[in-house]
Short mmCIF file of C-alpha atoms in Angstrom, two decimals:
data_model
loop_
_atom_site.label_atom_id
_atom_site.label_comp_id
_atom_site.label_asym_id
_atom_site.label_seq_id
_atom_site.Cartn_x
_atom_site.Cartn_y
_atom_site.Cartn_z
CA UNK A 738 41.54 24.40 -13.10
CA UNK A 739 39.23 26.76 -14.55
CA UNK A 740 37.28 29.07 -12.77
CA UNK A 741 33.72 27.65 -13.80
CA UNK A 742 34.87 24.31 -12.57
CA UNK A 743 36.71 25.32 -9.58
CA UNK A 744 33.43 26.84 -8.83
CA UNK A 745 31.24 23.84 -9.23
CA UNK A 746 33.47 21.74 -7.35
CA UNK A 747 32.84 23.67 -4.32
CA UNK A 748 29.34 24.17 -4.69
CA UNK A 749 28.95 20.09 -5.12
CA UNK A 750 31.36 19.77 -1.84
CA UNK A 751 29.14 22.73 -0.05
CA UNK A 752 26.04 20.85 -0.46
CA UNK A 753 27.42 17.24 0.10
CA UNK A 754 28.88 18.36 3.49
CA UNK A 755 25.37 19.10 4.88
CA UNK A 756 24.10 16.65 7.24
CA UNK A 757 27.65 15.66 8.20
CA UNK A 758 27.84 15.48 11.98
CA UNK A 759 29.26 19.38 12.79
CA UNK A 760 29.29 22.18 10.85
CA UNK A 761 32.99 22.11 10.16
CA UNK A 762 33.07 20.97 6.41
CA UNK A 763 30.36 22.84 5.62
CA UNK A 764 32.52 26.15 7.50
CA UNK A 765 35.41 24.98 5.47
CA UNK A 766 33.84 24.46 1.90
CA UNK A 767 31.75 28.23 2.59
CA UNK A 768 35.05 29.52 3.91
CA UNK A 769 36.60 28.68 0.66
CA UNK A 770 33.35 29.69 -1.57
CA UNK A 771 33.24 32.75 0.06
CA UNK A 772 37.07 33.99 -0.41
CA UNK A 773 36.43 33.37 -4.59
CA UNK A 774 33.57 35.52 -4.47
CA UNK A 775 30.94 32.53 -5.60
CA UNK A 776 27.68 34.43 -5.37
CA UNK A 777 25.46 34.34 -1.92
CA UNK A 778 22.44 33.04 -4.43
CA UNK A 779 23.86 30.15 -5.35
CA UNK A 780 25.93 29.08 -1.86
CA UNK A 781 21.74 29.39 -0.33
CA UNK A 782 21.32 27.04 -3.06
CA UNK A 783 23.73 24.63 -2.35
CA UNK A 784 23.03 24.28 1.33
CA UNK A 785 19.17 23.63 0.56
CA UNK A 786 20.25 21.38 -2.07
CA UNK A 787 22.18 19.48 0.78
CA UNK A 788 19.66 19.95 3.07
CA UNK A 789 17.10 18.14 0.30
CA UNK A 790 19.42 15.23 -0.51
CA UNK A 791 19.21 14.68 3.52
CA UNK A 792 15.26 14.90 3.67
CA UNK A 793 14.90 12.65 0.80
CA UNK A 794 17.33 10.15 2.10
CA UNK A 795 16.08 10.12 5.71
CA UNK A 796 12.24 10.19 4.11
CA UNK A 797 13.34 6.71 2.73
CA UNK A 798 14.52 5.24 5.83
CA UNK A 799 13.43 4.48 9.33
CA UNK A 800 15.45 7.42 11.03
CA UNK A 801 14.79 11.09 10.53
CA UNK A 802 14.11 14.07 12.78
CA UNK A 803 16.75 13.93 14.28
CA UNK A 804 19.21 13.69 11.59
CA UNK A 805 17.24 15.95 9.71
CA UNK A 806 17.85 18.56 12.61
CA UNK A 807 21.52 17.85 11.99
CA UNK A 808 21.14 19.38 8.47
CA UNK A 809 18.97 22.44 9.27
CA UNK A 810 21.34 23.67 11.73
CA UNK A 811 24.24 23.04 9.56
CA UNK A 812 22.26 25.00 6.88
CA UNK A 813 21.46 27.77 9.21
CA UNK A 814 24.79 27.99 10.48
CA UNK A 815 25.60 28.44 6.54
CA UNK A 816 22.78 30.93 5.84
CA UNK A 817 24.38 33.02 8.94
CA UNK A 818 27.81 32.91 7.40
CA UNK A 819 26.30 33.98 4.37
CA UNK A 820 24.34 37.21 5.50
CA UNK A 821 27.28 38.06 7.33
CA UNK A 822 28.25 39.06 3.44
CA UNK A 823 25.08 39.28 2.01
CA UNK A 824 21.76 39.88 3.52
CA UNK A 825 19.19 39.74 1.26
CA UNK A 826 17.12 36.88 1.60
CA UNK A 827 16.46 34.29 -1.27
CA UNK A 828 12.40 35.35 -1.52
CA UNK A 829 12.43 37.81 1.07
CA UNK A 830 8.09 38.15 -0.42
CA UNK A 831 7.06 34.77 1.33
CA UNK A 832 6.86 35.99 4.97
CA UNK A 833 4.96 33.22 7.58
CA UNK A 834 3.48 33.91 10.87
CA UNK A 835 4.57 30.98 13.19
CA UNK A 836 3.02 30.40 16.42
CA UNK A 837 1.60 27.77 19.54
CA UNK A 838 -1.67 28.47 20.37
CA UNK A 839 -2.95 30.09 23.56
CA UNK A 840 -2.87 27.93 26.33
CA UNK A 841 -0.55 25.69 25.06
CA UNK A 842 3.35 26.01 26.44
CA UNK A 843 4.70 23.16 24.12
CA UNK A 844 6.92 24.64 21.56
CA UNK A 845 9.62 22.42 19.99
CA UNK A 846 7.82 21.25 17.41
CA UNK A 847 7.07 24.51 16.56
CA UNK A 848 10.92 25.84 16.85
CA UNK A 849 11.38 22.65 14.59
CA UNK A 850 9.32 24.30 12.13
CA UNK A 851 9.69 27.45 12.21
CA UNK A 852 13.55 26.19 11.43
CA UNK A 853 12.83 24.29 8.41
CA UNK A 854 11.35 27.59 7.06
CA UNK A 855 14.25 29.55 7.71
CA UNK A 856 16.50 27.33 6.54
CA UNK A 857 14.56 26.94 3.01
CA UNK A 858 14.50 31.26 2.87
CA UNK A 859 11.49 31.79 4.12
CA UNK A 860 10.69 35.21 6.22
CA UNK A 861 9.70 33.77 9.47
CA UNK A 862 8.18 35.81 12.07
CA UNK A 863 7.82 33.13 15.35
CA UNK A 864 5.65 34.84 17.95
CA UNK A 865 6.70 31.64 20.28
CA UNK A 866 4.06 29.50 22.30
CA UNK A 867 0.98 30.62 24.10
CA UNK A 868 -0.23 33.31 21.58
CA UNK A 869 -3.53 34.66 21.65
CA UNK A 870 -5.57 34.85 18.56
CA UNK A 871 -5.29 39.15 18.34
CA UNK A 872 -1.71 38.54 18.30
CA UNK A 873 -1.79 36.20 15.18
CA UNK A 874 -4.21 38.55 13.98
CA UNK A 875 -2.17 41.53 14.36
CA UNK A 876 0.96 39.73 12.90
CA UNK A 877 -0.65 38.62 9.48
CA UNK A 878 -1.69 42.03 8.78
CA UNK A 879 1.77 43.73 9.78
CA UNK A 880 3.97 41.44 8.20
CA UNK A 881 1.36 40.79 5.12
CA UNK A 882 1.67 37.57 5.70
CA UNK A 883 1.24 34.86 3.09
CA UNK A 884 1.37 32.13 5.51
CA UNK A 885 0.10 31.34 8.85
CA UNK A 886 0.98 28.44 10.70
CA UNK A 887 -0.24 26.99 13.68
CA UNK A 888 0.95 24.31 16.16
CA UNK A 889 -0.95 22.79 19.35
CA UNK A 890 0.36 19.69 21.12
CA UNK A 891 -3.01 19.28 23.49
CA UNK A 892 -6.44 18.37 22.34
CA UNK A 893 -7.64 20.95 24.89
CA UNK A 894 -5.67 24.00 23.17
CA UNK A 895 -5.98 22.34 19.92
CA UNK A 896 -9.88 23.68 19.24
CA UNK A 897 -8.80 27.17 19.43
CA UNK A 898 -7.33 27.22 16.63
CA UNK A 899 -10.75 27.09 15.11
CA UNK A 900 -11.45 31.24 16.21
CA UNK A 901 -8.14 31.95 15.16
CA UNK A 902 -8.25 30.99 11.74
CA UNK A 903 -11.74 32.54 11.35
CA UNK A 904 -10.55 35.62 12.54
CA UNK A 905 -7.32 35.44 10.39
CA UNK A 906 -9.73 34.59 7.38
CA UNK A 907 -12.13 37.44 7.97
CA UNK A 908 -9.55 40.15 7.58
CA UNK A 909 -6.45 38.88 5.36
CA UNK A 910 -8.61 35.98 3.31
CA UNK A 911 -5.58 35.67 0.58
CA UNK A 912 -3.01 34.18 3.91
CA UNK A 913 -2.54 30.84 3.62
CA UNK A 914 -3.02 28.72 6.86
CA UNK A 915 -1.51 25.40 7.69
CA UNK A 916 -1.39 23.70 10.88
CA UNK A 917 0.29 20.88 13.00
CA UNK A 918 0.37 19.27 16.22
CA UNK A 919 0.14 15.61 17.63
CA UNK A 920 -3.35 15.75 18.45
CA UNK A 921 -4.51 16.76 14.99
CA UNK A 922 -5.71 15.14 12.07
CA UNK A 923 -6.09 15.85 8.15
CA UNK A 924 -9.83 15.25 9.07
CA UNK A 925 -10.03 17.74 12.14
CA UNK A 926 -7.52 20.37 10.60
CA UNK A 927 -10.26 20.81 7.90
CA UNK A 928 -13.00 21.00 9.65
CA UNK A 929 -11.06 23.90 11.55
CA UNK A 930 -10.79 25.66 8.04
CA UNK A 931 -7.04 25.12 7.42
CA UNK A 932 -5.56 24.95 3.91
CA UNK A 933 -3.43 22.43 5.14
CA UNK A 934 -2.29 20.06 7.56
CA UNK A 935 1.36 18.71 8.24
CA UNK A 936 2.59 15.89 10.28
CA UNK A 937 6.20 15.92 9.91
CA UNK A 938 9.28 18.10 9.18
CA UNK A 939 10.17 16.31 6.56
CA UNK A 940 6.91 17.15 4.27
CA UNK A 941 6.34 20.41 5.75
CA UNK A 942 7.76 22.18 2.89
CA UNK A 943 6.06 20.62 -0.12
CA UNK A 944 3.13 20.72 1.79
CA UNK A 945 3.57 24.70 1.75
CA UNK A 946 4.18 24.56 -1.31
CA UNK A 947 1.32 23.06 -2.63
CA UNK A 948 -0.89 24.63 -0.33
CA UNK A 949 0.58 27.87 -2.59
CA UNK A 950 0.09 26.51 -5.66
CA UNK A 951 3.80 26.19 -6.13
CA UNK A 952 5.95 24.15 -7.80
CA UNK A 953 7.38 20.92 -5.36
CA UNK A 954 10.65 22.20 -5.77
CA UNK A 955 13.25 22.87 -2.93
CA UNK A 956 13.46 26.36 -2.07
CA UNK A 957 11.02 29.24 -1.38
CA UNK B 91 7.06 14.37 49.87
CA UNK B 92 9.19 11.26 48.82
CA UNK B 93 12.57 11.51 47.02
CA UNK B 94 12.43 9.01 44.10
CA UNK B 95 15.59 6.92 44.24
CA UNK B 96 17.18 6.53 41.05
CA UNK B 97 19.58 3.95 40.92
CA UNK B 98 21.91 3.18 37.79
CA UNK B 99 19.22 0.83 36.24
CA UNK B 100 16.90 3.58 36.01
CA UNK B 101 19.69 5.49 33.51
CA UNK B 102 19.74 2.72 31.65
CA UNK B 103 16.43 2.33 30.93
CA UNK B 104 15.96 6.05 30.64
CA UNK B 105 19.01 5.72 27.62
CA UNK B 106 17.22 2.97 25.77
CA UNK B 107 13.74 4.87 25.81
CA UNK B 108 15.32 8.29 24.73
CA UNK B 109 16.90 6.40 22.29
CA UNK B 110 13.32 4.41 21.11
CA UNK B 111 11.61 7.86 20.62
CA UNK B 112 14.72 9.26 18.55
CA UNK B 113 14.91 6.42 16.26
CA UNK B 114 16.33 3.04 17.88
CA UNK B 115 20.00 2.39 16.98
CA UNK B 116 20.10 3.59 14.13
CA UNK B 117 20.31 7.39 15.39
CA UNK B 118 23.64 8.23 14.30
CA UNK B 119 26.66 7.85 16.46
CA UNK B 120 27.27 11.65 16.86
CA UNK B 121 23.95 12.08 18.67
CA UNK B 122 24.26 8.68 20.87
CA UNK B 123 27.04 10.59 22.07
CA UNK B 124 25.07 13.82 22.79
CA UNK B 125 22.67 11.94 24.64
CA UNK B 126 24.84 9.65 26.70
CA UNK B 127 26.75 13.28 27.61
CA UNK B 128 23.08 14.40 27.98
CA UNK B 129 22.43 12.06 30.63
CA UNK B 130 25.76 12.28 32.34
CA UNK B 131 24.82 16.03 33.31
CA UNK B 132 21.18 15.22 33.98
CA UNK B 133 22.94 12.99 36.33
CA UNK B 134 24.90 15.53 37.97
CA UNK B 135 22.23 18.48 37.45
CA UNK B 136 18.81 16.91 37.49
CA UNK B 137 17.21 15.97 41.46
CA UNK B 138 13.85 14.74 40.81
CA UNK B 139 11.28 15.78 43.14
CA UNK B 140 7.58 14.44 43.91
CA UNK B 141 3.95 15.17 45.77
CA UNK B 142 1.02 13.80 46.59
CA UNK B 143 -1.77 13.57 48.60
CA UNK B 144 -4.90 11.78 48.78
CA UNK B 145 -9.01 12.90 49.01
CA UNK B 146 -12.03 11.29 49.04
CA UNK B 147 -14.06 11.91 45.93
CA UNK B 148 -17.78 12.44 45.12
CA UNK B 149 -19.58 12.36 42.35
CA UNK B 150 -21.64 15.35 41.87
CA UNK B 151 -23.72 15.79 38.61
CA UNK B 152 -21.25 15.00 35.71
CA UNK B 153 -17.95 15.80 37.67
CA UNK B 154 -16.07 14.69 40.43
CA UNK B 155 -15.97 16.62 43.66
CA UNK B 156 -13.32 17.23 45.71
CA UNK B 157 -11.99 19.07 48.70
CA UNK B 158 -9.60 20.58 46.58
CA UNK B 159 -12.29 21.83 43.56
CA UNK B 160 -14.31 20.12 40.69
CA UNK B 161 -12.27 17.49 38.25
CA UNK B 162 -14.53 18.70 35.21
CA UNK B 163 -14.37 15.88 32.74
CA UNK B 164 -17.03 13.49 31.49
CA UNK B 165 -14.45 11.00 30.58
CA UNK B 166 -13.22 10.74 34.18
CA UNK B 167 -16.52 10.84 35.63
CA UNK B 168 -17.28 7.73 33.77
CA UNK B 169 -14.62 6.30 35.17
CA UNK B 170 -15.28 7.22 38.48
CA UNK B 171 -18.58 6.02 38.32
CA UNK B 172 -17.54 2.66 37.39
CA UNK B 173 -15.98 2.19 40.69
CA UNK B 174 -17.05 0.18 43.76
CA UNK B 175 -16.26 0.76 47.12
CA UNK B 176 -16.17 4.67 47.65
CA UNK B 177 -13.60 6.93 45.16
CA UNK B 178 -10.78 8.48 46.76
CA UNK B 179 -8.73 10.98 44.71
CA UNK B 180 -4.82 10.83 44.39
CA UNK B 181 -3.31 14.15 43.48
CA UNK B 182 0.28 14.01 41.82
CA UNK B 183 3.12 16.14 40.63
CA UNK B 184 6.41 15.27 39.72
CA UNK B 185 9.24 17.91 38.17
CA UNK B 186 13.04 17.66 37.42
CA UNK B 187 13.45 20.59 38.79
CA UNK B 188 15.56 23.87 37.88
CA UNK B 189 18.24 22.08 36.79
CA UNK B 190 17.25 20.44 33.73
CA UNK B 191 15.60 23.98 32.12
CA UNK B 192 19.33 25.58 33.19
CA UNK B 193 20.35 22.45 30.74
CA UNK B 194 18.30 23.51 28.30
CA UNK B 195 19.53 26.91 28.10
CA UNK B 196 22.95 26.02 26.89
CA UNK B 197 21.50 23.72 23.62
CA UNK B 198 21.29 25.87 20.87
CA UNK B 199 21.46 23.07 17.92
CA UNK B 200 17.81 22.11 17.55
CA UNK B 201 19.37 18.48 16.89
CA UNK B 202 20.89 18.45 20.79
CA UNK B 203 17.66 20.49 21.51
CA UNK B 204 15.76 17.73 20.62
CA UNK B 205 18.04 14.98 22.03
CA UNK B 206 17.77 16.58 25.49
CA UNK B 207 13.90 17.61 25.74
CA UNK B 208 13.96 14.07 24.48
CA UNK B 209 15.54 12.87 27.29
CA UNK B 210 14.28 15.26 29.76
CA UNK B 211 10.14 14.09 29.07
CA UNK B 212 11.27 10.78 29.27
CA UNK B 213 13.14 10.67 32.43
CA UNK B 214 9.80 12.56 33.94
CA UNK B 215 7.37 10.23 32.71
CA UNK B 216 9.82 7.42 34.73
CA UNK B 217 9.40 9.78 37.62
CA UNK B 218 5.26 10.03 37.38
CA UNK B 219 5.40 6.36 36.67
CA UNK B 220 8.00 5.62 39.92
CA UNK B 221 4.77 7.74 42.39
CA UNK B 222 2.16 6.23 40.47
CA UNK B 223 4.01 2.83 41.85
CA UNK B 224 4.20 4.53 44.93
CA UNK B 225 0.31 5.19 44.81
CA UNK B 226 -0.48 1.54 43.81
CA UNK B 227 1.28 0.04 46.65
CA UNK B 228 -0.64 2.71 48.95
CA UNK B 229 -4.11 1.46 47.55
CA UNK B 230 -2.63 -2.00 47.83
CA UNK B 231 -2.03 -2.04 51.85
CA UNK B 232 -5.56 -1.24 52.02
CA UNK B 233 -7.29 -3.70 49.93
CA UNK B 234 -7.84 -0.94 47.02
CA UNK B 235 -7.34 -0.49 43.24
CA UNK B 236 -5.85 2.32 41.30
CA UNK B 237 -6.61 3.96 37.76
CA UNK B 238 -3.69 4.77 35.39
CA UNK B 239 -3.19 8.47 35.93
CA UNK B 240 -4.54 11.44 34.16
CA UNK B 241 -3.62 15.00 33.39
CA UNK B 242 -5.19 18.34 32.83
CA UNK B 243 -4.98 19.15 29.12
CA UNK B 244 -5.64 15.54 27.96
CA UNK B 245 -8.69 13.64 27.23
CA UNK B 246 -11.54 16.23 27.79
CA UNK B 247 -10.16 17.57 31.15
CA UNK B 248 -9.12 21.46 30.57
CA UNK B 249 -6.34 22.50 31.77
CA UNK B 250 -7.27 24.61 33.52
CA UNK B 251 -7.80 21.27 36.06
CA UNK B 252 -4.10 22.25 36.96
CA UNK B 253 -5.83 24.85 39.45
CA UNK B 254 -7.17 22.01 41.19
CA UNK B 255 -4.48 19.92 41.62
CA UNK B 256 -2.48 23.04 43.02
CA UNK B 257 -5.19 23.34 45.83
CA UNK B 258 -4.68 20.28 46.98
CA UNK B 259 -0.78 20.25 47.25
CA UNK B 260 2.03 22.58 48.34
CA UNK B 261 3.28 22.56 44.89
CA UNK B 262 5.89 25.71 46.20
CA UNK B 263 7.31 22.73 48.49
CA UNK B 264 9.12 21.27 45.62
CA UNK B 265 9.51 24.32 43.69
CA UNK B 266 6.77 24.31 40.87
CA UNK B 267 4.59 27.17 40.24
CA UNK B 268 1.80 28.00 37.90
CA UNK B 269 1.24 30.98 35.65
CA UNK B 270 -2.05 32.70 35.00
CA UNK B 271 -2.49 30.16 31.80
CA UNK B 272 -1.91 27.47 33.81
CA UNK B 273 1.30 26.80 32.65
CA UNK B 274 3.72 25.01 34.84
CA UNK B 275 7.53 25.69 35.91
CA UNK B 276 9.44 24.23 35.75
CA UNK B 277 9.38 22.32 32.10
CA UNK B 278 9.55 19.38 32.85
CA UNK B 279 6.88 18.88 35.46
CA UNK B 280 4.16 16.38 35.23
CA UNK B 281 0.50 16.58 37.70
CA UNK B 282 -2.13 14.64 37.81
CA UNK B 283 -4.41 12.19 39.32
CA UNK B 284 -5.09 8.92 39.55
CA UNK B 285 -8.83 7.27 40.91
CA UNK B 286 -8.66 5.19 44.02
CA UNK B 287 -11.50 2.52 45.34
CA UNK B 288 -12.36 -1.05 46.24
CA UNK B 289 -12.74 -2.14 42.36
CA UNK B 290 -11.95 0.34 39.52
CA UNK B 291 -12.77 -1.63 36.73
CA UNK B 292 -11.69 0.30 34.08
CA UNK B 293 -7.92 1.74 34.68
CA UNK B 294 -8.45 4.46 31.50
CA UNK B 295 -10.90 5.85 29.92
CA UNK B 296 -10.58 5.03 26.47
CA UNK B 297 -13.12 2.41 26.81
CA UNK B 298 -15.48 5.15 26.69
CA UNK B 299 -13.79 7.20 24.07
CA UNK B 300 -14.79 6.94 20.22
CA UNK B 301 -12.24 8.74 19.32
CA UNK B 302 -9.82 5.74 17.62
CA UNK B 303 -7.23 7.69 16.28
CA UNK B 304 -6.29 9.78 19.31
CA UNK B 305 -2.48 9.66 19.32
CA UNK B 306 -2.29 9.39 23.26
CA UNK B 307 -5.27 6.55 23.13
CA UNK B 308 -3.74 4.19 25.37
CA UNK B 309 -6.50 1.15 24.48
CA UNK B 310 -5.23 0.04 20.60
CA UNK B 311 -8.10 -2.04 18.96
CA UNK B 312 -10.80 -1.92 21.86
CA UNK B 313 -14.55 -0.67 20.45
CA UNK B 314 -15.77 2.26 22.74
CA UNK B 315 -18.17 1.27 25.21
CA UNK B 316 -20.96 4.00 24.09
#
């Protein structure tokens, strides 16, 4: 077998093995990509390739987060294998400010998130649950953010996201914001002054993507 | 303080509504298993614990008043004022415990992550729902009704409410604390109160709520009474 073919055939078997239950055929098929030198580039690929076939599959169906969730950590047990060897990121430029608003201690949707990101090779800086609107503030303009996002889960906590997106605005206008929860609504997160609203894993990242004028493709 | 018995039906119904919020039976057979191991160490980890107590309320301008502090919400004022007979107050708080955030600290998959918070908000609600039981049957002996029960954080009731309902009960007694954002510990704790009297005609207060597309709106096709 040729070396150009060898190489595909592990790529395809890389990105088919995501969202198998366990990690261990993806370990394997990396294992083996790794020891022939196939580039870190296009192993990242692979695994979000997998990791797409999943979302569009479980998008389709009646099941998904939590099969989904099977397939990001595969992927980010695969993107941690790979910066073992190689640590530059795929677009290392599109940094994002993740974060639960003050007051509110409910954070798995957010880790959710914040996971999807990574695993798609995007910079993610998670500031956790609770965070007050200096904080996000602060963040943007260290990291130069290009994306904040923001995640409530209480219709109490949910209203302050209103200050912090006008203070985010007022000093780094060019950030992107986009924000989730279960208590809000395409309606409300506009009236808040959000770019964009998501309401699932599974669409968070063409709705970031759109939001940035992007392409609906798969990676960052 | 009353030690909710859980017997073995109460795992089983705690399985099939993890299961219901994950996706039915069609949640793959790798994370059945998870959560049926999930539940097995809940079993051996988790000890429930509850509180309450009870206090007359009194309606004073647009809240409610009571021994322990102001309930500041509109919503439950309505309600309040709907009922007949005098308005007693039941305060409420139910937690896992310790032992289900030591749990939590092992999962570092966000897929068994989100199997066992899952499981673990679930099996809490069961516990709320077990004293809210507990409550009705109290109201019951003595000829009264009881609302549904409420939280701080919901509806229009800040959270910071929680500082009321930690006046009124010796929340250290069962091992749940507050921080300064009102924030409770152990995770998987639940407070709140529930409305006592003669007649409480209206168990929620969506009726009153325009708001159709709340997700937590507990009233489906009802028209606000404005």
């Amino acid at each position: 077998m040729n070396d150009a073919r060898q190489r595909r055939g592990i790529l395809a078997k890389l990105e088919r093995s995501i969202g198998d239950p366990g990690s261990s055929d993806m370990q394997e098929w990396l294992g083996r990509a790794l020891d022939i030198r196939i580039p870190a580039d296009d192993l990242r690929f692979a695994l979000v390739r997998g990791m797409e076939r999943v979302r569009h599959r479980l998008m389709s169906s009646n099941f998904g987060l939590p099969e989904f969730l099977v397939s990001i950590d595969s992927v980010l047990d695969g993107l941690s294998l790979i910066s073992d060897q190689d640590n530059t990121a795929i677009s290392p430029d599109l940094s994002l400010v993740i974060g639960v608003v003050k007051g509110d201690p409910h954070d798995l949707g957010k880790n959710v998130i914040a996971a999807v990101y990574k695993a798609y090779g995007y910079r993610v800086i998670d500031l956790g649950r609770d965070v007050s609107s200096l904080v996000f503030v602060e963040s943007v303009i260290e990291h130069k953010a290009r994306i904040l996002a923001l995640s409530a889960m209480m219709s109490t906590t949910m209203t302050g996201m209103k200050d912090i997106i006008r203070e985010v605005r007022s000093v780094c206008p060019a950030t992107k914001i986009i924000v989730g929860g279960a208590p809000l609504s395409e309606v409300l997160a506009r009236s808040y002054g959000a770019d964009s609203y998501v309401e699932s894993a599974l669409t968070v990242i063409e709705k970031t993507r759109a939001m940035l004028g992007m392409d609906p493709g798969y990676s960052a | 303080m009353i030690i909710p018995e859980i017997g073995s039906s109460f795992w089983g119904a705690l399985r099939a509504r993890t299961l219901e919020k994950l996706g039915g039976p069609s949640l793959s057979a790798d994370l059945q298993d998870t959560l049926d191991k999930d539940l097995e160490a809940m079993h051996a980890l988790v000890r429930p614990r509850v509180l309450h107590t009870i206090q007359e309320g009194r309606l004073a301008g647009r809240n409610i008043q009571t021994q322990a502090g102001i309930i500041g919400s509109s919503m439950l004022f309505r309600l309040a004022h709907g009922c007949m007979g005098g308005c007693s107050v039941a305060f409420m708080l139910a937690t896992l415990g310790d032992g289900f955030d030591r749990l939590c600290r092992d999962r570092h998959l966000l897929s068994r992550q989100l199997v066992l918070d899952t499981a673990g908000s679930e099996f809490v609600e069961m516990v709320a729902d077990m004293l809210l039981e507990h409550l009705e049957s109290l109201a019951e002996d003595e000829g009264k009704q009881c609302s549904m029960r409420f939280s701080p954080g919901y509806c229009d009731w800040d959270l910071s409410g929680q500082r009321v309902i930690f006046n009124a009960l010796d929340a250290g007694s069962i091992g749940v604390s507050l921080n300064s954002y009102d924030v409770m510990k152990p995770a998987k704790t639940v407070s709140g109160i529930a409305l006592m009297a003669d007649v409480v005609p209206f168990k929620i207060p969506c009726h009153f709520c325009p708001r159709q597309d709340c997700p937590w709106r507990r009233l489906s096709s009802e028209r606000p009474i404005l």
